mmCIF file of C-alpha atoms in Angstrom:
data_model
loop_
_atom_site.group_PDB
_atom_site.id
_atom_site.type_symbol
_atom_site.label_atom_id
_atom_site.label_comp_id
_atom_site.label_asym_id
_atom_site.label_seq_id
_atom_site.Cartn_x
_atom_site.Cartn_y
_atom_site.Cartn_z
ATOM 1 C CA UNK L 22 0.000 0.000 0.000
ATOM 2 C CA UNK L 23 1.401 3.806 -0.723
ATOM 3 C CA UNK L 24 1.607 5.899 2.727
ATOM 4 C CA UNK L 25 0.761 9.382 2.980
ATOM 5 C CA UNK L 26 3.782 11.592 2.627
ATOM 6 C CA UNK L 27 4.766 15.021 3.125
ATOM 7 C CA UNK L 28 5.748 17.416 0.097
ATOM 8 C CA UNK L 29 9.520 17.236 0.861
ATOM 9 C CA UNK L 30 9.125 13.558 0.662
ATOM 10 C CA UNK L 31 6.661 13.834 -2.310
ATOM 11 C CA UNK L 32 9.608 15.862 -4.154
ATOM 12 C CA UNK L 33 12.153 13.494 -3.485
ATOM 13 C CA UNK L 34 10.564 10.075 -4.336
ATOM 14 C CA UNK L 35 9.634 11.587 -7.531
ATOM 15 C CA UNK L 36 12.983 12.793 -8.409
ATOM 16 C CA UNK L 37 14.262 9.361 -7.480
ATOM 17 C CA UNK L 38 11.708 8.110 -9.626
ATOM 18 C CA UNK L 39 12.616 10.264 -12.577
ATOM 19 C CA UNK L 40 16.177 9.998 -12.412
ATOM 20 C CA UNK L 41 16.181 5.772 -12.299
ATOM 21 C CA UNK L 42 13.815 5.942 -14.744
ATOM 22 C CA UNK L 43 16.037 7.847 -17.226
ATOM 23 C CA UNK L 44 18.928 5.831 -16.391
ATOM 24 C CA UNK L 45 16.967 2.555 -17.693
ATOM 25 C CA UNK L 46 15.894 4.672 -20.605
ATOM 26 C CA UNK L 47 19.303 5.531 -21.423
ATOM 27 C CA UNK L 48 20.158 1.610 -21.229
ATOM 28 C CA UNK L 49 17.451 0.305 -23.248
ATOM 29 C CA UNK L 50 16.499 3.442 -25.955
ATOM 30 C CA UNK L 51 18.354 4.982 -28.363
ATOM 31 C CA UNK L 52 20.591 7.744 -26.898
ATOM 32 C CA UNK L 53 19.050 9.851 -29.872
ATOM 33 C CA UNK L 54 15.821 9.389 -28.184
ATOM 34 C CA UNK L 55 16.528 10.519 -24.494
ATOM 35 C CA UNK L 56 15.492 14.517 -25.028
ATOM 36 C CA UNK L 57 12.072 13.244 -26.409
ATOM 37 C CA UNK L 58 11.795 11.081 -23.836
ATOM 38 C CA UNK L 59 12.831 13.823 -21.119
ATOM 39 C CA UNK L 60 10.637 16.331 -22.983
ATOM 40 C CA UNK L 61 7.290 13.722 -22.817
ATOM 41 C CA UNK L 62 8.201 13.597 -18.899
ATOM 42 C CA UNK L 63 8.756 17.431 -18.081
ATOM 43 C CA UNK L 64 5.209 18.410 -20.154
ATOM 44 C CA UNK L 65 3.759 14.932 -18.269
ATOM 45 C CA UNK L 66 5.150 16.437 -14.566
ATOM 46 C CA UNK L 67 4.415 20.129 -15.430
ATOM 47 C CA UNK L 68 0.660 19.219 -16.030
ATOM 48 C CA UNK L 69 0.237 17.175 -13.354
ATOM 49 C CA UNK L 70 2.148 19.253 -10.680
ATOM 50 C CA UNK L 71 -0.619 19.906 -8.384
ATOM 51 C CA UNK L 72 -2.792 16.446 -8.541
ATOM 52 C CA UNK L 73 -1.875 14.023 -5.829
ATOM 53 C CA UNK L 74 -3.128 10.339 -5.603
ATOM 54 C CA UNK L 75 -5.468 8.730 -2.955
ATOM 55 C CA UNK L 76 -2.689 7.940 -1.410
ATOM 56 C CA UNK L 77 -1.509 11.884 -1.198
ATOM 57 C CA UNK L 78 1.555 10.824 -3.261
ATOM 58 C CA UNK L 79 2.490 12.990 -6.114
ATOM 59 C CA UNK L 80 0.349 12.302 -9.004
ATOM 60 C CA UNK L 81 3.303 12.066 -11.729
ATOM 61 C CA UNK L 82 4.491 9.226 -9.974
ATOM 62 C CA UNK L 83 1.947 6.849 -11.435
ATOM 63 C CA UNK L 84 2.745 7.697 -15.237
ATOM 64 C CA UNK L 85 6.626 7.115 -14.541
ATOM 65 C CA UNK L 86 5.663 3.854 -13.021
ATOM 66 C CA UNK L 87 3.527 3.131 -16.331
ATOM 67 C CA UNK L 88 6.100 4.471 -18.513
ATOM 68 C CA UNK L 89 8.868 1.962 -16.699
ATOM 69 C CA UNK L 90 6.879 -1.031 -16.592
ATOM 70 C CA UNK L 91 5.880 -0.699 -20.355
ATOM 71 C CA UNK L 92 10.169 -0.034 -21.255
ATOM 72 C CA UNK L 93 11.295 -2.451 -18.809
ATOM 73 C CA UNK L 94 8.798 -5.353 -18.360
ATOM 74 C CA UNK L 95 7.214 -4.839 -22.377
ATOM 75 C CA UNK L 96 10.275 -3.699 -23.767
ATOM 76 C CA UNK L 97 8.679 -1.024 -25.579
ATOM 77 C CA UNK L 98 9.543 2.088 -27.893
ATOM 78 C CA UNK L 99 10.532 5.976 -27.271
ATOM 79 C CA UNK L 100 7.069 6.947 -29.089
ATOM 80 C CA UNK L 101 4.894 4.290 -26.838
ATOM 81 C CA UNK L 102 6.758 4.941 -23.393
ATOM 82 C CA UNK L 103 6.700 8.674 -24.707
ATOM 83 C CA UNK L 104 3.016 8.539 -24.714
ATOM 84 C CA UNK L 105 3.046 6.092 -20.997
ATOM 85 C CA UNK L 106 4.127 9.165 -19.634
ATOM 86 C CA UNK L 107 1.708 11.216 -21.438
ATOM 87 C CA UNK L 108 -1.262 8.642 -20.771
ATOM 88 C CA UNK L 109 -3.498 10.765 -18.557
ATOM 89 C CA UNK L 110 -2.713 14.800 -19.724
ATOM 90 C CA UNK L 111 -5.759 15.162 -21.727
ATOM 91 C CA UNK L 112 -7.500 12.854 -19.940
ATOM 92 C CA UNK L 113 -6.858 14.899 -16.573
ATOM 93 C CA UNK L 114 -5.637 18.153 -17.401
ATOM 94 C CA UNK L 115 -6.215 20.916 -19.810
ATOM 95 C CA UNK L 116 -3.543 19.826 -22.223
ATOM 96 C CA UNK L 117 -5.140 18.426 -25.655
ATOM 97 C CA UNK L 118 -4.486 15.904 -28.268
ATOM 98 C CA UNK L 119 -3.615 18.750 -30.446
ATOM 99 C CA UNK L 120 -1.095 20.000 -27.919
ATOM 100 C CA UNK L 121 0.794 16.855 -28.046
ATOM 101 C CA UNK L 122 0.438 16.291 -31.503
ATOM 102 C CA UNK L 123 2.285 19.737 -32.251
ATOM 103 C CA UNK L 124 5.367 19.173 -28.795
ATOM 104 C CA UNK L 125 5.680 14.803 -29.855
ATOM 105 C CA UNK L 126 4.151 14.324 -33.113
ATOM 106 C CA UNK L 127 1.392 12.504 -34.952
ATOM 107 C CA UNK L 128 2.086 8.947 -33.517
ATOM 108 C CA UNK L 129 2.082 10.162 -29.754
ATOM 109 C CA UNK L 130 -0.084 12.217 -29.928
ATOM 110 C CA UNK L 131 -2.310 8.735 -31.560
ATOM 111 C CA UNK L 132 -1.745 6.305 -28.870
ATOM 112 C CA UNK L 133 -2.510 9.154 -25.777
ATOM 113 C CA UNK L 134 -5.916 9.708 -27.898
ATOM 114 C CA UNK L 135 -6.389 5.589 -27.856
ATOM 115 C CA UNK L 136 -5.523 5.779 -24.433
ATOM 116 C CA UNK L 137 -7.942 8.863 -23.061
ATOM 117 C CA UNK L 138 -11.068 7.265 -21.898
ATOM 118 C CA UNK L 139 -14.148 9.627 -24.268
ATOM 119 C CA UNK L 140 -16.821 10.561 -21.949
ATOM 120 C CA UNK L 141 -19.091 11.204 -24.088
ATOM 121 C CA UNK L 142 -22.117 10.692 -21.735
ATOM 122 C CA UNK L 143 -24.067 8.538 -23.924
ATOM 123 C CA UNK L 144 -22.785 4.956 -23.669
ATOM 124 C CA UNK L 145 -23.733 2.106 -26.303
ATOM 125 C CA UNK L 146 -24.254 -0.156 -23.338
ATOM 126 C CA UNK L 147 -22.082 1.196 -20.439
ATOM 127 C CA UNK L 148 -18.732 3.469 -19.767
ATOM 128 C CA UNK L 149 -16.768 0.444 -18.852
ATOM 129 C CA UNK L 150 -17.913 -1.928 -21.697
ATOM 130 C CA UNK L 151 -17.334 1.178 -24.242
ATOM 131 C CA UNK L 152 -13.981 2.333 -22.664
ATOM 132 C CA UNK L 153 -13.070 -1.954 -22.896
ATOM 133 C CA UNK L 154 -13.908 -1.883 -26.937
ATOM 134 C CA UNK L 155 -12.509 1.588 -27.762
ATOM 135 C CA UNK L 156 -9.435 -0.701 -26.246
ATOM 136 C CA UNK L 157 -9.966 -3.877 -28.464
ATOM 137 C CA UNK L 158 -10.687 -1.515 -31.272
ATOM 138 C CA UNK L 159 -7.170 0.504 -31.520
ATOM 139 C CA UNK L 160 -5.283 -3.155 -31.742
ATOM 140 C CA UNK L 161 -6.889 -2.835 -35.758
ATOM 141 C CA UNK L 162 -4.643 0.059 -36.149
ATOM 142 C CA UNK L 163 -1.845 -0.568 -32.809
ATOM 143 C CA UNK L 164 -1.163 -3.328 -30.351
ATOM 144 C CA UNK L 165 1.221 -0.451 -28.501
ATOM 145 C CA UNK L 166 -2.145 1.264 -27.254
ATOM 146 C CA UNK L 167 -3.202 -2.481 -25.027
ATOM 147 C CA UNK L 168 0.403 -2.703 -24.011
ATOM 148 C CA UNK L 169 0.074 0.614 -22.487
ATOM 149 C CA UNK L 170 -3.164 -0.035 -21.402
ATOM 150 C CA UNK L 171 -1.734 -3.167 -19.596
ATOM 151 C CA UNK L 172 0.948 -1.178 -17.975
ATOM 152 C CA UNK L 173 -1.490 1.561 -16.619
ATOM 153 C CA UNK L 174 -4.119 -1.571 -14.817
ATOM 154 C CA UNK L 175 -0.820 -3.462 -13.325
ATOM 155 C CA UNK L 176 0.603 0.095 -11.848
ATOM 156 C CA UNK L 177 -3.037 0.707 -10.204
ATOM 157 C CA UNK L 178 -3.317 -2.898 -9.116
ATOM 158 C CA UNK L 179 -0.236 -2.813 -7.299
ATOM 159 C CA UNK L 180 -1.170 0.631 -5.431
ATOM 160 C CA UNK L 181 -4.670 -0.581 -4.987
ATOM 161 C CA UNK L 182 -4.226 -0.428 -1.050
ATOM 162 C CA UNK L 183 -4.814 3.242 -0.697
ATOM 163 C CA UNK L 184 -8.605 2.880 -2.751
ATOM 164 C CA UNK L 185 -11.991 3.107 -0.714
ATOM 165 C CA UNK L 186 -13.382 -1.014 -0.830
ATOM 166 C CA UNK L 187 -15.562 -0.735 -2.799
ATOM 167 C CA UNK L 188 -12.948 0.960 -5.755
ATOM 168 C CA UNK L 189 -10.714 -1.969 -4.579
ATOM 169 C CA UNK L 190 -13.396 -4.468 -5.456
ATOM 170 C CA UNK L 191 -14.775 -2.828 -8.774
ATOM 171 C CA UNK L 192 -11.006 -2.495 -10.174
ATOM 172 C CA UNK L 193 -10.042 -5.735 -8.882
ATOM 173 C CA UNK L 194 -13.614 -7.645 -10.743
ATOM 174 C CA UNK L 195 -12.497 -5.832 -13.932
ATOM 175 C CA UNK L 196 -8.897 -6.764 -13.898
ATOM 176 C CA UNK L 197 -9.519 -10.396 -13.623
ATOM 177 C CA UNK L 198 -12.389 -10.469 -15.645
ATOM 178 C CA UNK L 199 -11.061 -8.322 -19.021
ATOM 179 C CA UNK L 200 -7.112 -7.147 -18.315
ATOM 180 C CA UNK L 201 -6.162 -10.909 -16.714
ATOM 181 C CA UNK L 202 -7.626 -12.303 -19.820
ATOM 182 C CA UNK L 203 -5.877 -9.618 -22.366
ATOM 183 C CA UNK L 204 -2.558 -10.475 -20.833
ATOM 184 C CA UNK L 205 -2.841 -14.060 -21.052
ATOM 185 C CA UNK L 206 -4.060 -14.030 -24.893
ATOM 186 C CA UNK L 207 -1.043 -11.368 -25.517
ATOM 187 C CA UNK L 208 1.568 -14.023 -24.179
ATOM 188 C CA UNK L 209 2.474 -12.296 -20.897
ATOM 189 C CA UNK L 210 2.302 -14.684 -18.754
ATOM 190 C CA UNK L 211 4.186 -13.132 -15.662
ATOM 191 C CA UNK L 212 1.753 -9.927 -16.000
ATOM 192 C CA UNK L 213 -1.529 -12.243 -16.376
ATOM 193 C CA UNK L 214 -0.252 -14.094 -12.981
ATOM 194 C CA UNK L 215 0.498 -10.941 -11.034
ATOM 195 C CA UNK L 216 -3.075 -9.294 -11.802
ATOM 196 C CA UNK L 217 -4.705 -12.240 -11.344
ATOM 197 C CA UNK L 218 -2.846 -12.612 -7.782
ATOM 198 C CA UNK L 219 -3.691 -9.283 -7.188
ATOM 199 C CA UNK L 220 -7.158 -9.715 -8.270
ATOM 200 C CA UNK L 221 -7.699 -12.553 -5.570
ATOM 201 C CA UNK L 222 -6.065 -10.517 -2.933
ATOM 202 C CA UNK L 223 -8.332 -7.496 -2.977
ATOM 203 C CA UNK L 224 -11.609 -9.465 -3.942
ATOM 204 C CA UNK L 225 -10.817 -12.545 -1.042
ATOM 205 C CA UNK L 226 -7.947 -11.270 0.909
ATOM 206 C CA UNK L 227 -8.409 -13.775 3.883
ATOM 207 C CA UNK L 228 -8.516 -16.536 1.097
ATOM 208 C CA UNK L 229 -5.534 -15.159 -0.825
ATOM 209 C CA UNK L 230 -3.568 -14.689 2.572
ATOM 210 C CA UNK L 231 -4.338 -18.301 4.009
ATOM 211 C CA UNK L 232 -3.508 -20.056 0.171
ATOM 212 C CA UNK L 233 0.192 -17.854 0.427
ATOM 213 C CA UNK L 234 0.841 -19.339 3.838
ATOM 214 C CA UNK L 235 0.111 -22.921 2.738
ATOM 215 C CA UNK L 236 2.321 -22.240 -0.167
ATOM 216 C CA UNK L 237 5.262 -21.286 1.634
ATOM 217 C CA UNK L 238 4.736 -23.750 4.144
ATOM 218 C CA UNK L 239 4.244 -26.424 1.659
ATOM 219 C CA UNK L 240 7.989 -25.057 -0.206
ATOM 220 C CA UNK L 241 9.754 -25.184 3.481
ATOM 221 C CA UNK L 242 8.621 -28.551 4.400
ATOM 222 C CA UNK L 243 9.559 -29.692 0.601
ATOM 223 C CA UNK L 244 12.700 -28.093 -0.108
ATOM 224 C CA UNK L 245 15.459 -31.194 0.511
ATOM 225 C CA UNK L 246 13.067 -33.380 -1.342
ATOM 226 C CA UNK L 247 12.396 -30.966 -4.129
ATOM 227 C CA UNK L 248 16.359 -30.787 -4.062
ATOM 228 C CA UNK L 249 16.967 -34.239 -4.272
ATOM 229 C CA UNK L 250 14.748 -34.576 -6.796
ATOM 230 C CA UNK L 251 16.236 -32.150 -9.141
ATOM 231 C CA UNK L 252 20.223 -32.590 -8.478
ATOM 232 C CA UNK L 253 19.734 -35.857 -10.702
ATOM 233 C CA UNK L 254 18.515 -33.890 -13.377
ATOM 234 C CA UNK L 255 21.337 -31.552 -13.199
ATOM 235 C CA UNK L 256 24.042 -33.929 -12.960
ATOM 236 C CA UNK L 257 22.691 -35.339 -15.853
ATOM 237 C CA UNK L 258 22.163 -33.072 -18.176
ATOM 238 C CA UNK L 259 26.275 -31.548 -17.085
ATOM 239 C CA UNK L 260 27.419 -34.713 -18.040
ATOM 240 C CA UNK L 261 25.404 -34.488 -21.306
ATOM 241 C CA UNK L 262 27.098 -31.664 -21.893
ATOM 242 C CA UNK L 263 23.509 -29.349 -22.117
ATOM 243 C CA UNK L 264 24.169 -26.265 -19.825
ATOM 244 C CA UNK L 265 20.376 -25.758 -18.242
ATOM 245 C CA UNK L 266 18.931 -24.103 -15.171
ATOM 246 C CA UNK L 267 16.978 -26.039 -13.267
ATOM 247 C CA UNK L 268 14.316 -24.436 -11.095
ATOM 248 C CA UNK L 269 11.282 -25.539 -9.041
ATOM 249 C CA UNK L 270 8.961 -22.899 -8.877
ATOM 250 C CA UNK L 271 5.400 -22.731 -6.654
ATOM 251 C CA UNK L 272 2.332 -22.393 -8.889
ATOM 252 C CA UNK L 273 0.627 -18.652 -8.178
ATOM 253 C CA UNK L 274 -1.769 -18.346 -5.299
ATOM 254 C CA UNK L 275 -4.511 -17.569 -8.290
ATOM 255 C CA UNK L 276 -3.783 -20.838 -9.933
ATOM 256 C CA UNK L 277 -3.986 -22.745 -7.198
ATOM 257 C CA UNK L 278 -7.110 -21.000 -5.644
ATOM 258 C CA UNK L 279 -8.630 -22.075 -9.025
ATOM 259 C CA UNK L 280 -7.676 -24.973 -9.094
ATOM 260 C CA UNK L 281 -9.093 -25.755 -5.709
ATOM 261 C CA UNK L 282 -12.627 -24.030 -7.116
ATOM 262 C CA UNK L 283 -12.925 -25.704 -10.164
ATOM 263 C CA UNK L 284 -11.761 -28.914 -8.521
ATOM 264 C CA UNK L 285 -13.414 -29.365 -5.117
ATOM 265 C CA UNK L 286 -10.175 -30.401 -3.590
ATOM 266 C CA UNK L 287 -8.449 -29.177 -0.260
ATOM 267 C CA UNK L 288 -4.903 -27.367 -0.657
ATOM 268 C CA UNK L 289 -3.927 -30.830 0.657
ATOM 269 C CA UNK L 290 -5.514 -32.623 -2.557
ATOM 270 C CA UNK L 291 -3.771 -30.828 -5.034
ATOM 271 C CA UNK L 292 -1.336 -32.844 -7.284
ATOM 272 C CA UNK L 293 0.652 -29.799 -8.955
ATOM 273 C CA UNK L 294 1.736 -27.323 -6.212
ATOM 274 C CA UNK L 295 4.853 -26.558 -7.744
ATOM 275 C CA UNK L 296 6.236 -27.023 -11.168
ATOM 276 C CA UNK L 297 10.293 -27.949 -12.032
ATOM 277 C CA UNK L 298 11.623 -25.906 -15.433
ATOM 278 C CA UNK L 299 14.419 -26.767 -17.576
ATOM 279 C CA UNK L 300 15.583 -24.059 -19.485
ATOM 280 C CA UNK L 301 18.398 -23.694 -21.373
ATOM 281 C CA UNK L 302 20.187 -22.241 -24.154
ATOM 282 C CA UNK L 303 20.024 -23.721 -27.864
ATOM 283 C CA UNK L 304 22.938 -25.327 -28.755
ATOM 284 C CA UNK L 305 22.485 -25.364 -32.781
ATOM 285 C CA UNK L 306 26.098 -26.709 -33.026
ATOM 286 C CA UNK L 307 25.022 -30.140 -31.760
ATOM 287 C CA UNK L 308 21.257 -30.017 -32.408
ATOM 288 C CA UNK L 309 19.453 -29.520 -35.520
ATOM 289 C CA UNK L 310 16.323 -27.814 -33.516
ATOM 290 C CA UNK L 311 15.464 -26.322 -30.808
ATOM 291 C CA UNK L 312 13.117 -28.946 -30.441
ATOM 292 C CA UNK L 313 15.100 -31.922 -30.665
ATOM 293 C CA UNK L 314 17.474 -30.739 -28.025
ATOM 294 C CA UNK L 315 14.088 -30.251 -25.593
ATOM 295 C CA UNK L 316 13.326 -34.175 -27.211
ATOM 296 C CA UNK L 317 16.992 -34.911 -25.879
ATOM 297 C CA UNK L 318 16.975 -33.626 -22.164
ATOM 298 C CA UNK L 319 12.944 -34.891 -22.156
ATOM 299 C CA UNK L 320 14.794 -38.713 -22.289
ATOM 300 C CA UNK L 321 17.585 -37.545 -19.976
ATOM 301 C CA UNK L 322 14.665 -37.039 -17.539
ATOM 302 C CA UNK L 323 12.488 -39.951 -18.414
ATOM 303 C CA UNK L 324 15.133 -42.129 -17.779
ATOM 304 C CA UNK L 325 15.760 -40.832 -14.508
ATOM 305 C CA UNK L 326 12.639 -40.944 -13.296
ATOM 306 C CA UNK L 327 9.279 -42.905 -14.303
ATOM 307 C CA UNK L 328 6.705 -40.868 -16.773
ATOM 308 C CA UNK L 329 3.279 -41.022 -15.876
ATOM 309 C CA UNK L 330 1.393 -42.669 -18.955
ATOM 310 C CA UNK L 331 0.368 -40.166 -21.531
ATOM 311 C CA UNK L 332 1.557 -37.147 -19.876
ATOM 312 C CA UNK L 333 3.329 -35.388 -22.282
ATOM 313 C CA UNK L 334 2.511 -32.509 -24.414
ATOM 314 C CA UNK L 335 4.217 -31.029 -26.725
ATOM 315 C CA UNK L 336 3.456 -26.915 -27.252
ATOM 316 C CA UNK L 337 6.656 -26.561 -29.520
ATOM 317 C CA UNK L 338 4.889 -27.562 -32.589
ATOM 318 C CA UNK L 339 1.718 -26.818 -31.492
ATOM 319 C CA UNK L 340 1.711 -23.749 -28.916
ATOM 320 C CA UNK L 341 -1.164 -22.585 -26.862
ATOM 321 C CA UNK L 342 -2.827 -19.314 -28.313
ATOM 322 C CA UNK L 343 -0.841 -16.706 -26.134
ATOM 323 C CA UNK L 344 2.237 -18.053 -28.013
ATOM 324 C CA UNK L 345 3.411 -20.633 -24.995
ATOM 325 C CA UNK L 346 6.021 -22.750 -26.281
ATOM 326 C CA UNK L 347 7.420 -26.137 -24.683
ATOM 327 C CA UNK L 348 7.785 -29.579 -23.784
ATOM 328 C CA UNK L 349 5.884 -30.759 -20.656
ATOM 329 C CA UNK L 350 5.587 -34.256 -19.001
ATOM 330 C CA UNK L 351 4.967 -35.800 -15.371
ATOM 331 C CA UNK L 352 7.522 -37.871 -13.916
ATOM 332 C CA UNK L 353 7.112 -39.972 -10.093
ATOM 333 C CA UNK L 354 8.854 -38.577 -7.824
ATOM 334 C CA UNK L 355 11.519 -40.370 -5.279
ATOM 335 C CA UNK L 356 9.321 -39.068 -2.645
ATOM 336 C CA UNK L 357 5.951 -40.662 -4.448
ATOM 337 C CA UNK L 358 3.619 -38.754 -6.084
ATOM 338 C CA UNK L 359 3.823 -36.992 -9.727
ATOM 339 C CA UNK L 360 6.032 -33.705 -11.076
ATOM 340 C CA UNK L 361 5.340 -31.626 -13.794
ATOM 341 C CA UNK L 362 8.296 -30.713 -15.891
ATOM 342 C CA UNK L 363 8.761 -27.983 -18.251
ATOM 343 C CA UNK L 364 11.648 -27.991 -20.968
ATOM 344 C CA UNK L 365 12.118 -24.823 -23.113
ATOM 345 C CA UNK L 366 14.672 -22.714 -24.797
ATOM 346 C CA UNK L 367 15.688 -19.649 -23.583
ATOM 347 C CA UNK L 368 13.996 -17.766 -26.348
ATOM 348 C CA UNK L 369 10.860 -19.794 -25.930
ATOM 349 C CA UNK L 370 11.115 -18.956 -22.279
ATOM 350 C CA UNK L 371 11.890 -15.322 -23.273
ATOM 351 C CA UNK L 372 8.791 -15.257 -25.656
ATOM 352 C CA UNK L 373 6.343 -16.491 -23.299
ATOM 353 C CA UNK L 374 7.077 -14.182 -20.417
#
């Protein structure tokens, strides 16, 4: 949750914003770029100077935190984190569309138009539902505009905290019914989890909190036979001479919680709690495709350890819609019971995060 804080403070957490944030600009965009970039953010904190947020934390502090997420998580453009920063001006402020068309140019100034909510005061069916396809609409012409969009929900779910309950609960209904969705379908995976974790949290906080526990419990009690289950594995694959990190990961307090609903079975039930990943670098010197060398450390494993019948699927050649690719399977366990595996490249990894 964001605390209240004091101007002084105010001034200082934004310039700490501002100045990390143009240090990971000047990593990731072209050096070219920066005084655009620098420009966007000066107009951005200029017309925003005397808005705070529920929280009473300075209002420019949210479009930095939109702008980073879509240049460091989405590894966007200067025009698209250009208009992040710009994102609410016209919406919020007396700027206009035609004032940022003539300071950024005709593509900003297009995606901060996408992304201004029109409150036009007759609604087709509702202001959500209209604001949600004047969304879907702008991926015809721009995919940059959701990305943003995306950017802007996962910034206000993770400063939810400071929102009267009942906000909490309408923002928190929406994100897992439309944004949760959008993420998944776009391929990014590690957003989708984190708003539909924060979805649960705000909508069944006691049931989100006592799910975490269990979790963490259930990884302490595990971890030296989660360990000596996957030390074979990477002996193996060393000796093979396939250079993989291998990782046991929980599944998301959301999944689970699913799981469990769509189920009927206890935390205690569940088969899947956690999930092992291979990933690894292709080696195209020894392997003809990225595939075969997933094929290759998929025996490695199956020889280790027994496959449960008909368990494996294979989403290289045919991945899920969101673009998931990979090899899974379910092997027994020394300890009993079944493991999922995951075996991916790198760049499959990479392009389903």
């Amino acid at each position: 949750m964001e605390s209240k804080c004091t101007p002084e403070e105010g001034k200082r957490m934004v310039d700490e914003m501002h100045a990390e944030f143009m240090q990971r600009a000047a990593e990731l965009l072209p050096a070219t770029d920066l005084d655009r970039v620098e420009a966007a953010y000066q107009l951005a904190a200029k017309a925003h100077a005397s808005q705070v947020r529920k929280s009473g934390i300075p209002y420019i502090t949210h479009p930095i935190s939109v702008a980073r997420t879509a240049l460091v998580e989405l590894n966007l453009g200067t025009n698209s984190i250009m208009a992040a920063l710009l994102h609410d001006v016209v919406e919020d402020t007396d700027y206009t569309i035609e004032d940022i068309r003539s300071a950024f140019g005709e593509d900003v100034a297009f995606l901060v138009d996408v992304l201004t909510k029109k409150d036009s005061g007759e609604y087709k069916v509702s202001k959500q539902i209209d604001n949600f396809k004047q969304m879907l609409d702008s991926i015809n012409y721009d995919i940059r505009a959701l990305l943003i969009k995306l950017s802007d929900r996962l910034h206000n779910m993770r400063t939810l905290g400071s929102m009267r309950t009942d906000k909490q609960m309408k923002i928190a209904s929406e994100t897992d019914y439309f944004y949760a969705p959008l993420a998944n379908r776009l391929g990014l995976y590690e957003i989708k989890s984190e708003l539909e974790n924060l979805s649960l949290k705000f909508r069944s906080p006691q049931e989100y909190e006592r799910i975490e526990k269990k979790i963490v419990s259930y990884m302490k009690i595990h971890a030296d036979d989660i360990t000596r289950f996957i030390e074979p594995i990477r002996e193996a694959l060393f000796d093979a001479g396939i250079n993989a990190k291998v990782t046991a990961r929980p599944r998301s307090v959301y999944a689970l919680w699913r799981k469990m609903q769509d189920s009927g079975q206890s935390f205690k039930e569940l088969e899947h709690v956690h999930q092992v990943d291979i990933i690894f670098p292709y080696n195209a010197e020894r392997y003809s495709s990225e595939k075969n060398e997933c094929l290759a450390i998929y025996s490695i494993v199956t020889d280790l350890y027994k496959e449960r019948p008909y368990s494996m699927i294979n989403y290289i050649d045919q991945p899920k819609e969101n673009g998931y690719q990979a090899l899974h399977t379910q092997v027994m366990t020394p300890m009993g019971g079944w493991s999922e595996i995951h075996i991916a490249t790198e760049t499959m990894h990479r392009n389903s995060l």
